[in-house]
JSON list of C-alpha atoms in Angstrom, two decimals:
[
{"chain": "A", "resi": 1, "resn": "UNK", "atom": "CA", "xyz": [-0.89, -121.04, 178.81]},
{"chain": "A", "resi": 2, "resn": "UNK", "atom": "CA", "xyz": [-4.11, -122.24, 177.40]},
{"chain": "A", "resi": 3, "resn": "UNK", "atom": "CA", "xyz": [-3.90, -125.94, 177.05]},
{"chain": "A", "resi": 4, "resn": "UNK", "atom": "CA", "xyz": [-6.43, -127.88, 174.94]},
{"chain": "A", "resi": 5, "resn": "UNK", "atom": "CA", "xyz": [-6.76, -131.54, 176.13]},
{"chain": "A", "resi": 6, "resn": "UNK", "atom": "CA", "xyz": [-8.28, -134.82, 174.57]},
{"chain": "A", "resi": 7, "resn": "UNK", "atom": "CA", "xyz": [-11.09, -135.93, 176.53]},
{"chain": "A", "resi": 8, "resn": "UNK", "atom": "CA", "xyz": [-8.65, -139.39, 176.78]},
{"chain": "A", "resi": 9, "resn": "UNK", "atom": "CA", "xyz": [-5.88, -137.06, 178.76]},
{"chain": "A", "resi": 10, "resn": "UNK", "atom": "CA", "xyz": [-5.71, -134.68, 181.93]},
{"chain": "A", "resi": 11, "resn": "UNK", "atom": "CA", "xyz": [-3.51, -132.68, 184.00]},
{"chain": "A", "resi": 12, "resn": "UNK", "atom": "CA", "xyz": [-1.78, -134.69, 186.69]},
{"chain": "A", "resi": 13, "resn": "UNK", "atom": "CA", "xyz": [-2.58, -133.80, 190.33]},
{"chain": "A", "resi": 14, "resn": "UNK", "atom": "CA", "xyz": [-0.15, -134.26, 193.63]},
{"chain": "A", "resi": 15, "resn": "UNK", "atom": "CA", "xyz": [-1.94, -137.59, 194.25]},
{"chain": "A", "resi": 16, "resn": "UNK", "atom": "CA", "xyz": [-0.77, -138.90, 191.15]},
{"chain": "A", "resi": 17, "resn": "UNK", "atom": "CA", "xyz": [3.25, -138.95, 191.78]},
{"chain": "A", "resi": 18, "resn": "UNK", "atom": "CA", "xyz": [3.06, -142.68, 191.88]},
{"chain": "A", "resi": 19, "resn": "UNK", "atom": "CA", "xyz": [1.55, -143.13, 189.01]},
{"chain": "A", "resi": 20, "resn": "UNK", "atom": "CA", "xyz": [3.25, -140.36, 186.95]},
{"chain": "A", "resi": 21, "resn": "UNK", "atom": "CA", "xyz": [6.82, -141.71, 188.48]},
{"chain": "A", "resi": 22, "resn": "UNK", "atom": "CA", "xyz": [5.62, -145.59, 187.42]},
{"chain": "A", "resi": 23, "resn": "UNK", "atom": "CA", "xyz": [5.01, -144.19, 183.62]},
{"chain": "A", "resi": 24, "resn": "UNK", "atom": "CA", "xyz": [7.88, -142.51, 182.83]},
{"chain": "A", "resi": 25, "resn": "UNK", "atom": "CA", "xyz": [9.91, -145.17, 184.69]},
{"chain": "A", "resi": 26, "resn": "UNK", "atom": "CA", "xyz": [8.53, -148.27, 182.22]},
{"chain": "A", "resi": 27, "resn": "UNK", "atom": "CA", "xyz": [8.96, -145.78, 179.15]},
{"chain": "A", "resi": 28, "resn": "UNK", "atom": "CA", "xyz": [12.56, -145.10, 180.36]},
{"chain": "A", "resi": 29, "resn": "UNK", "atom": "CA", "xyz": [13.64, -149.09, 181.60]},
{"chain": "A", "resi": 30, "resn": "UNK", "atom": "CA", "xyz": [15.43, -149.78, 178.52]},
{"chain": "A", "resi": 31, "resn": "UNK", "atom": "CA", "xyz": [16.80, -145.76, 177.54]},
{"chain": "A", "resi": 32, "resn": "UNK", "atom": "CA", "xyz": [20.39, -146.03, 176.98]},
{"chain": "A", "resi": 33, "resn": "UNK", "atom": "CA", "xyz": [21.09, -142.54, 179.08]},
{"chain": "A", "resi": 34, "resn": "UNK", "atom": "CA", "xyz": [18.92, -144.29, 182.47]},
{"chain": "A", "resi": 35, "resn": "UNK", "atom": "CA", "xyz": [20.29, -147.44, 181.62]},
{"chain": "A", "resi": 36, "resn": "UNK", "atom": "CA", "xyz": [23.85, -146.13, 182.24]},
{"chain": "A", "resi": 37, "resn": "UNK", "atom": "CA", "xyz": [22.72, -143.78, 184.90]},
{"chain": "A", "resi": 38, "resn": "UNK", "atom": "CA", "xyz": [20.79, -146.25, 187.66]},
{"chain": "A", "resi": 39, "resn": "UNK", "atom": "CA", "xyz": [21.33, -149.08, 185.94]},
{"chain": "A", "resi": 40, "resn": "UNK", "atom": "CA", "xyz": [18.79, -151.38, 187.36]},
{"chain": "A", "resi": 41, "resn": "UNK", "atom": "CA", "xyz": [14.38, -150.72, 186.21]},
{"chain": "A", "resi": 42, "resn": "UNK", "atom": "CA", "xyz": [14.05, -150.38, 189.85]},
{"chain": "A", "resi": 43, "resn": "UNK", "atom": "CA", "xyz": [16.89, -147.49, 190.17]},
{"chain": "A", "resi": 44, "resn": "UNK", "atom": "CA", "xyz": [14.88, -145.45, 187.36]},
{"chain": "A", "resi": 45, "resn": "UNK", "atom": "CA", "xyz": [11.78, -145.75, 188.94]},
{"chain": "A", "resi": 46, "resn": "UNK", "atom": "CA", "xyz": [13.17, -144.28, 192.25]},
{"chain": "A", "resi": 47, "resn": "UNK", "atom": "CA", "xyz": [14.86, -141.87, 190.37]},
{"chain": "A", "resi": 48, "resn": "UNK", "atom": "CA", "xyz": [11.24, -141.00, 188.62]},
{"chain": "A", "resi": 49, "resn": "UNK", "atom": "CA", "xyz": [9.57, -141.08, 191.30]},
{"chain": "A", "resi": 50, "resn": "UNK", "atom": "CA", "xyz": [10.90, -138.09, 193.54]},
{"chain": "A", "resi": 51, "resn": "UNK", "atom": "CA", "xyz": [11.47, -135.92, 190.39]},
{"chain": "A", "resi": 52, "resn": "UNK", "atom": "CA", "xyz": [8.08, -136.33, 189.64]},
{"chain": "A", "resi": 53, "resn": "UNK", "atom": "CA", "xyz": [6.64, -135.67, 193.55]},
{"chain": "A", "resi": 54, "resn": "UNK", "atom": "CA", "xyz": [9.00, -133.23, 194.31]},
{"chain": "A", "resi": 55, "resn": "UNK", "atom": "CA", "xyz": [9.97, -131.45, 191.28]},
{"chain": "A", "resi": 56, "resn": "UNK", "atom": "CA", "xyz": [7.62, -131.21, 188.38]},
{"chain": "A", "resi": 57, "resn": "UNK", "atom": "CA", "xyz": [3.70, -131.70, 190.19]},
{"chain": "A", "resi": 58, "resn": "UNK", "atom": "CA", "xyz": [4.81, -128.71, 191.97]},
{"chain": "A", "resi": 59, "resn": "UNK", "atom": "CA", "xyz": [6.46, -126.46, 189.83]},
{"chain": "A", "resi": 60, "resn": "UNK", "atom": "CA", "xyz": [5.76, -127.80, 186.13]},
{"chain": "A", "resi": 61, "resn": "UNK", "atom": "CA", "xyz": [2.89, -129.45, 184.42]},
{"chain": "A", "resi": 62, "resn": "UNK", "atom": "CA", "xyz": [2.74, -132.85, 183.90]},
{"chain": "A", "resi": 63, "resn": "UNK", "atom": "CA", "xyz": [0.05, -134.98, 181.68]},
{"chain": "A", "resi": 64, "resn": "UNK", "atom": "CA", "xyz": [-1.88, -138.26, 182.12]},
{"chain": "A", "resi": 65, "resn": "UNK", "atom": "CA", "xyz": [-3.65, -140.79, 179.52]},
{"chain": "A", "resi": 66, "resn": "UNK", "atom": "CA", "xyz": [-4.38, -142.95, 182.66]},
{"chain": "A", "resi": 67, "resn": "UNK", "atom": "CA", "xyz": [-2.18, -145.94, 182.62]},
{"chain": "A", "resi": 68, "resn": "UNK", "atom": "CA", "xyz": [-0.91, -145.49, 179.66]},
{"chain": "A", "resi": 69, "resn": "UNK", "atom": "CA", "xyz": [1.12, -142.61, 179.07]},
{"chain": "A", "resi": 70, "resn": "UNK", "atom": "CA", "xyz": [2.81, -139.08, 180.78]},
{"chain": "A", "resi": 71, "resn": "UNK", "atom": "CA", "xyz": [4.43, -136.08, 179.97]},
{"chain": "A", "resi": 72, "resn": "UNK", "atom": "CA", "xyz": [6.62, -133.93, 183.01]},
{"chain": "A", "resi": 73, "resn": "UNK", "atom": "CA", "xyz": [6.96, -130.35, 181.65]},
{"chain": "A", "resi": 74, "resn": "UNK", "atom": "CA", "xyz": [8.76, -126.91, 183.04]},
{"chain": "A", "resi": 75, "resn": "UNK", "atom": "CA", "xyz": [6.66, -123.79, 181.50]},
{"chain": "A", "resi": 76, "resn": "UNK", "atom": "CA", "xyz": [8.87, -120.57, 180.84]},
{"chain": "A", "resi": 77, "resn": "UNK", "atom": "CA", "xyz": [9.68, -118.88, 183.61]},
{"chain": "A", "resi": 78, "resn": "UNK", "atom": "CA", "xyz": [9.90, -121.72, 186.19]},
{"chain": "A", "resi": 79, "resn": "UNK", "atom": "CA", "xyz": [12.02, -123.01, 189.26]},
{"chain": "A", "resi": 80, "resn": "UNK", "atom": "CA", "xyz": [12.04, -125.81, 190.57]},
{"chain": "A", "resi": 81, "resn": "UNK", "atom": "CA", "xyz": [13.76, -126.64, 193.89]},
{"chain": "A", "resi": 82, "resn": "UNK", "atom": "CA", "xyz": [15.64, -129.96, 194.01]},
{"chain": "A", "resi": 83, "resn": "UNK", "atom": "CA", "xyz": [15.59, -128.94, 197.87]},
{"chain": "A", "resi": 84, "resn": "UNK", "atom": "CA", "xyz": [17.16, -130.88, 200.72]},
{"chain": "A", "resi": 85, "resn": "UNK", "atom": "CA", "xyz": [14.02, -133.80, 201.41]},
{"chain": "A", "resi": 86, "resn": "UNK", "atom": "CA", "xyz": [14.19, -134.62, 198.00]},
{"chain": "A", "resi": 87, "resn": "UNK", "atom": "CA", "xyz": [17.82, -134.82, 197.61]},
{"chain": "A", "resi": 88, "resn": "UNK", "atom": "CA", "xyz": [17.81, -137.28, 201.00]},
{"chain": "A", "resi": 89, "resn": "UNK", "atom": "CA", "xyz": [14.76, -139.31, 199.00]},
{"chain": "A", "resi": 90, "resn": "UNK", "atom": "CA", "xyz": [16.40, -139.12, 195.93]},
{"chain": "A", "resi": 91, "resn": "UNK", "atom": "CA", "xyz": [19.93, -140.77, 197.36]},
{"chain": "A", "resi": 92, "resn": "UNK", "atom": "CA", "xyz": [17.80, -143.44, 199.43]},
{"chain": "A", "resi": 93, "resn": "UNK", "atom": "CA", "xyz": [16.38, -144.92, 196.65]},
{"chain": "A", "resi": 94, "resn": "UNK", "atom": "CA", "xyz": [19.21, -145.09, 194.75]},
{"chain": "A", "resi": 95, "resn": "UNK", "atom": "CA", "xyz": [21.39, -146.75, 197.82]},
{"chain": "A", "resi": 96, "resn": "UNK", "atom": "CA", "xyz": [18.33, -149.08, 197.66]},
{"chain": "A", "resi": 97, "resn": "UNK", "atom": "CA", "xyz": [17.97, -149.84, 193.88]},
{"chain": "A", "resi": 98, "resn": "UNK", "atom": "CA", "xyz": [20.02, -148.14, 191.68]},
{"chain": "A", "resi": 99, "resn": "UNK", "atom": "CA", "xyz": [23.69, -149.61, 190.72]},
{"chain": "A", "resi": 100, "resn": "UNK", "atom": "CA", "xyz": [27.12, -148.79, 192.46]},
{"chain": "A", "resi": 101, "resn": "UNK", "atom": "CA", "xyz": [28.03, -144.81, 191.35]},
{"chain": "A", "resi": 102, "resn": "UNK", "atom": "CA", "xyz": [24.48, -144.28, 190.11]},
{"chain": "A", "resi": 103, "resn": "UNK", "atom": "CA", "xyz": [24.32, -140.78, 192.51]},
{"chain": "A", "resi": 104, "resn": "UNK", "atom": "CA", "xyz": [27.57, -139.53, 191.25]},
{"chain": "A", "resi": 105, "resn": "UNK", "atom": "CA", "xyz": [26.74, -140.06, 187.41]},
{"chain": "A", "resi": 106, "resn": "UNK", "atom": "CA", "xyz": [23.25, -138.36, 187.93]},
{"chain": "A", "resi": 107, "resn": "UNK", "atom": "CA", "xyz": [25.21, -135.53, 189.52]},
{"chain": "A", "resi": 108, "resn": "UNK", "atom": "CA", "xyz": [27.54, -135.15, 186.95]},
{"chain": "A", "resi": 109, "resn": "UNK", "atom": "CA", "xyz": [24.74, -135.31, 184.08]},
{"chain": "A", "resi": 110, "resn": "UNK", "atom": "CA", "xyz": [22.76, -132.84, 186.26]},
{"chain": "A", "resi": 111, "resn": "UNK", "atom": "CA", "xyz": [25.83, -130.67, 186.07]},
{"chain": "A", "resi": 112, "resn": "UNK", "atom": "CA", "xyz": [25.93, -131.35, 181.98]},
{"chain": "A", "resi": 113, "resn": "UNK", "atom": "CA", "xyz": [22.33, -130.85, 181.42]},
{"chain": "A", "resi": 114, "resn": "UNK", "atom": "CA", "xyz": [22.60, -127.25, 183.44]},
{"chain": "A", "resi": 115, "resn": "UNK", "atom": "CA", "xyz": [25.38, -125.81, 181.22]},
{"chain": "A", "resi": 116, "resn": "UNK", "atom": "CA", "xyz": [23.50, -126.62, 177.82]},
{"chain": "A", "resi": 117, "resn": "UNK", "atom": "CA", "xyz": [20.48, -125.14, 178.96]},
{"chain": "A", "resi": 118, "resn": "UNK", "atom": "CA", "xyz": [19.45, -122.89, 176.79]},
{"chain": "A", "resi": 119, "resn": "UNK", "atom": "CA", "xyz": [18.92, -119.00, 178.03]},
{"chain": "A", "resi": 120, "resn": "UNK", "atom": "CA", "xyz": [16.19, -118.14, 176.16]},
{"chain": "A", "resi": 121, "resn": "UNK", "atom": "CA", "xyz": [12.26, -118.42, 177.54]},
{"chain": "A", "resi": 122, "resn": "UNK", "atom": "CA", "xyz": [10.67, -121.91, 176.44]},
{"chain": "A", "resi": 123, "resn": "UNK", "atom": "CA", "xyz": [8.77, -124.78, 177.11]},
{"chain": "A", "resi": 124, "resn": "UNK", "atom": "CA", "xyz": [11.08, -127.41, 178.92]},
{"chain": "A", "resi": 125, "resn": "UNK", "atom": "CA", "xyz": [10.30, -130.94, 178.30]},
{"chain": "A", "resi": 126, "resn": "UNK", "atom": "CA", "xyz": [11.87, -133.39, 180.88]},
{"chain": "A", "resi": 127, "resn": "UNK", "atom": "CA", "xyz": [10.07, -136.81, 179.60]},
{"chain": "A", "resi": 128, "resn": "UNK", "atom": "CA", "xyz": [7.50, -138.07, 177.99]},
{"chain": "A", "resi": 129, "resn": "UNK", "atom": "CA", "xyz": [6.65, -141.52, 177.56]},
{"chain": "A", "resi": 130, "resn": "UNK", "atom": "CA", "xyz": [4.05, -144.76, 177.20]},
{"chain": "A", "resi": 131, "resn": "UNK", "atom": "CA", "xyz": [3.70, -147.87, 179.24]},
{"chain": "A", "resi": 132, "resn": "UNK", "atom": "CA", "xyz": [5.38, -150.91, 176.99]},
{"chain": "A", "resi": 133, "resn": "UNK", "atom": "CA", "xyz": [1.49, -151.77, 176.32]},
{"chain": "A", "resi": 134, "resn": "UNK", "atom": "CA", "xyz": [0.57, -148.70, 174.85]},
{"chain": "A", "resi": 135, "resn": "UNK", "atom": "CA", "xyz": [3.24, -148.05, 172.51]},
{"chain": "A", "resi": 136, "resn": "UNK", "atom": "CA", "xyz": [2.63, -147.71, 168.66]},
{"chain": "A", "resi": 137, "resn": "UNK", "atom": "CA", "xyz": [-0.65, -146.45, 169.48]},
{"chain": "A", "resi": 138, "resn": "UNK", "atom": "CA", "xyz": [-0.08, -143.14, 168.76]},
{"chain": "A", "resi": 139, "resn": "UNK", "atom": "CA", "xyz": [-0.29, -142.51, 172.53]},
{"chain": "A", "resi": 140, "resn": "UNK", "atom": "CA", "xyz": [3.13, -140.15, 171.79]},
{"chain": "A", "resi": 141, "resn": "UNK", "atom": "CA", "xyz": [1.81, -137.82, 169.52]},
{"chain": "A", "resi": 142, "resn": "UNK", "atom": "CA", "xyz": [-1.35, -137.56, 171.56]},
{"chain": "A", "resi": 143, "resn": "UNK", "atom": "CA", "xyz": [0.26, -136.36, 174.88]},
{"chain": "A", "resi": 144, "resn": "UNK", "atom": "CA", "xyz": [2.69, -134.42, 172.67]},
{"chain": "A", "resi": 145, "resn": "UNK", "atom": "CA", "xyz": [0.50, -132.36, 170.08]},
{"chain": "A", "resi": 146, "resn": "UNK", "atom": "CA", "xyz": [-1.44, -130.04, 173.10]},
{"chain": "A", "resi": 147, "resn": "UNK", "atom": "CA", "xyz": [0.86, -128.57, 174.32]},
{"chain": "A", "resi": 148, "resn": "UNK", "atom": "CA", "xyz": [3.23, -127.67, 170.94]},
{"chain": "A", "resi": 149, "resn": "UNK", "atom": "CA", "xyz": [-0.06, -126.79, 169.65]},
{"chain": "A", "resi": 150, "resn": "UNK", "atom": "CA", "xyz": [-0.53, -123.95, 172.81]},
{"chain": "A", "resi": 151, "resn": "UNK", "atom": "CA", "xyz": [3.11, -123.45, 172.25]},
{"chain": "A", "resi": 152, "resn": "UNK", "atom": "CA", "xyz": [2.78, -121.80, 168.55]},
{"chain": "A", "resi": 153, "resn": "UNK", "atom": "CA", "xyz": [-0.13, -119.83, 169.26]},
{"chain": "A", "resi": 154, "resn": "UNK", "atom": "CA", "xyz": [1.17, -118.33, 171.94]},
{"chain": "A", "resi": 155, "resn": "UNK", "atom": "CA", "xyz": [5.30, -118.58, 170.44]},
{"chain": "A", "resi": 156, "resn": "UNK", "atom": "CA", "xyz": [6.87, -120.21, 172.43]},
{"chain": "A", "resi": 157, "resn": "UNK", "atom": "CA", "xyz": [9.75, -122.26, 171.64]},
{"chain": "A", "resi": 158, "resn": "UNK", "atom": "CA", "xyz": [10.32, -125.64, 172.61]},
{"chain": "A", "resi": 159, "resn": "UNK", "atom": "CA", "xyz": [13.23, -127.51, 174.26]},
{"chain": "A", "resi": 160, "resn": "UNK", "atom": "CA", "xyz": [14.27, -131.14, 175.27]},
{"chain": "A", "resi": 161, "resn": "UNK", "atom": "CA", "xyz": [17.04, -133.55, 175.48]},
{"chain": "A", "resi": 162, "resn": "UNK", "atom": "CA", "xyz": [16.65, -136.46, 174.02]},
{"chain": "A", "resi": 163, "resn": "UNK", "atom": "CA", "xyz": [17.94, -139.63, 176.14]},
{"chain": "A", "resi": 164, "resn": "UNK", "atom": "CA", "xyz": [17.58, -142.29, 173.22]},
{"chain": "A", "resi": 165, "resn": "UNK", "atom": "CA", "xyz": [18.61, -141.97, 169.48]},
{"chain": "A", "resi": 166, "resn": "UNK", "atom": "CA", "xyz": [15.61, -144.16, 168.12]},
{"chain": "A", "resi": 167, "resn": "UNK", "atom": "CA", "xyz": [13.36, -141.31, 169.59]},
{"chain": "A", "resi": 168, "resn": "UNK", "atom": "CA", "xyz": [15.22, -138.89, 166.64]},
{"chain": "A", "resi": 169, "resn": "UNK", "atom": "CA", "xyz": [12.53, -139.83, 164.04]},
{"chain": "A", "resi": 170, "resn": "UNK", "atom": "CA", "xyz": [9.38, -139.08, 166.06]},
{"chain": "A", "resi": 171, "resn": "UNK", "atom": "CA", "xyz": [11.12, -135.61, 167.79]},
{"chain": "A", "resi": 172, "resn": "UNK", "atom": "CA", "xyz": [12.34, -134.82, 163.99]},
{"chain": "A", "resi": 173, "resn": "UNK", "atom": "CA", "xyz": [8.57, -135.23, 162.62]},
{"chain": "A", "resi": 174, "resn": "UNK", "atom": "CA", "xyz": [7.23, -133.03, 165.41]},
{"chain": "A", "resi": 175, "resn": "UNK", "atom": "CA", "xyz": [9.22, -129.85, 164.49]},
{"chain": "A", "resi": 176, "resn": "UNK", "atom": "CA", "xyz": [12.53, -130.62, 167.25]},
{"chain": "A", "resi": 177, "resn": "UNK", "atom": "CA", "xyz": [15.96, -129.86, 165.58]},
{"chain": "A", "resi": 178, "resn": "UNK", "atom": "CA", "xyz": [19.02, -131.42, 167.15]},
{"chain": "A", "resi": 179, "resn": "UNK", "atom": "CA", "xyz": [21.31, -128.52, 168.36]},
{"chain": "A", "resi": 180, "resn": "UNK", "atom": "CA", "xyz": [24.24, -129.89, 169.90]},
{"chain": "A", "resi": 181, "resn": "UNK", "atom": "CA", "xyz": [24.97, -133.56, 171.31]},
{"chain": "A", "resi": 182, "resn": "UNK", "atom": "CA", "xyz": [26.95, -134.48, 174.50]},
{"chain": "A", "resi": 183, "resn": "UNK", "atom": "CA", "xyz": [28.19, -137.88, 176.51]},
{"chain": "A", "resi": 184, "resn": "UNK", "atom": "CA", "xyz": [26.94, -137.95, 180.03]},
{"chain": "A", "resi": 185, "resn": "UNK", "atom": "CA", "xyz": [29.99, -139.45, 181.14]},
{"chain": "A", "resi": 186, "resn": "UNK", "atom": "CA", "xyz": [33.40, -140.50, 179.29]},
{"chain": "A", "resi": 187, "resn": "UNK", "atom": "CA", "xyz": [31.80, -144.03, 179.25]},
{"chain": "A", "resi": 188, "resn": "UNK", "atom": "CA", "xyz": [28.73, -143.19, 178.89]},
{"chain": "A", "resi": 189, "resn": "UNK", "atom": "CA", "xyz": [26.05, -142.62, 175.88]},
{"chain": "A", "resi": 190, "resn": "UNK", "atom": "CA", "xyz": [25.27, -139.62, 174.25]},
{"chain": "A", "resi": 191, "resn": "UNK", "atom": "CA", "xyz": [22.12, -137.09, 174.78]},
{"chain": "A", "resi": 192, "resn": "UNK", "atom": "CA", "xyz": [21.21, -134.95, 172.30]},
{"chain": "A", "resi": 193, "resn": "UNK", "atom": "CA", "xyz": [19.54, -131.27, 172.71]},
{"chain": "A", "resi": 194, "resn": "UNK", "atom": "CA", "xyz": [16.63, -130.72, 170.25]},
{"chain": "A", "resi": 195, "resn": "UNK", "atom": "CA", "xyz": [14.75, -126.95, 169.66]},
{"chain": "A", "resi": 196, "resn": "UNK", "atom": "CA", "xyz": [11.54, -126.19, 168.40]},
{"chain": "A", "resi": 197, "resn": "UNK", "atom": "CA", "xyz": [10.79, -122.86, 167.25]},
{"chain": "A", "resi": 198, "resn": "UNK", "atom": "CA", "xyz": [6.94, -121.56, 167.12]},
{"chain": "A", "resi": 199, "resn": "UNK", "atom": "CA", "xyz": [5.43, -123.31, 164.16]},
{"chain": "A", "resi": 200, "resn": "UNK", "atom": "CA", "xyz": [2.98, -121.25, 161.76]},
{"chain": "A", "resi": 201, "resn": "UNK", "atom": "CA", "xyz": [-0.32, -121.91, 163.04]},
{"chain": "A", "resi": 202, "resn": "UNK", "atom": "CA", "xyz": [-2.24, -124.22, 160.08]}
]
């Protein structure tokens, strides 16, 4: 897929799991879904941290505005492998930072997130997000708007689950329509599925 970026924003590299993990960690401290999941700022950025090193450098593409902003993405057609280091990293840091159960509840949202998963080809976004200093910048819609843009030239439909209800507005505005909406636990808050379809090309 032909990807058009800002001069302000790049493709993220191997060497930049920290950073990537850090990111999308301080976007996600305060989302409800993390919140509930790891329950401490340090569980989520363990949690961010191997997913980005070991599951979406290597088989997804993931964005940088340099210290201020990220996207993790899974193009059509992709597999990751949540494979056996990264499930021993994954628990460490979570024995280490996260709150009491946090492993189980990720499993069970894991499981969750699986059986809404849509069949059909798209564009999979896991996160995006801004540092707390960068937000209502506009920062969003710049990581955003690339790669929807390569999406409807190329029609390709677009899929995510949103984590935090305030984030309905900006989604909504970019073409996502809620589809379904589930609790990740019986306690816990709901995530919502959103869909894009290809948008008519201006």
């Amino acid at each position: 897929m032909n990807i058009d970026l800002p001069s302000d924003m790049r493709r993220a590299h191997k060497r930049d799991w920290q950073q990537l993990g850090d990111i999308t960690a301080e976007a996600f401290r305060d989302d409800p879904v993390n919140r509930y999941l790891f329950g401490t700022p340090e569980g989520v950025r363990a949690a961010m941290r191997v997913l980005a090193r070991h599951v979406y450098l290597p088989a997804g593409m993931c964005h940088l505005i340099d210290g201020k902003g990220a996207t993790m993405w899974l193009p059509p057609g992709a597999e990751p492998a949540f494979g056996l280091r990264a499930q021993i990293l994954f628990t460490i840091g979570q024995m280490r930072h996260g709150s009491r159960g946090a492993m189980k509840r990720a499993m069970h949202l894991a499981s969750l997130m699986e059986q809404h998963h849509p069949s059909t080809p798209h564009m999979y976004l896991f996160s995006i997000g801004t540092t707390e200093a960068a937000r209502g910048k506009g920062i969003g819609k710049t990581l955003l708007r690339p790669v929807l843009d390569a999406c409807d030239r190329e029609g390709v439909p677009v899929y995510l689950e949103n984590s935090n209800p305030a984030n309905h507005g900006f989604y909504s505005a970019n073409g996502f329509e809620k589809i379904t909406e589930f609790n990740v636990g019986e306690d816990g808050p709901p995530m919502a599925p959103m869909w894009r379809e290809p948008q008519p090309l201006a």
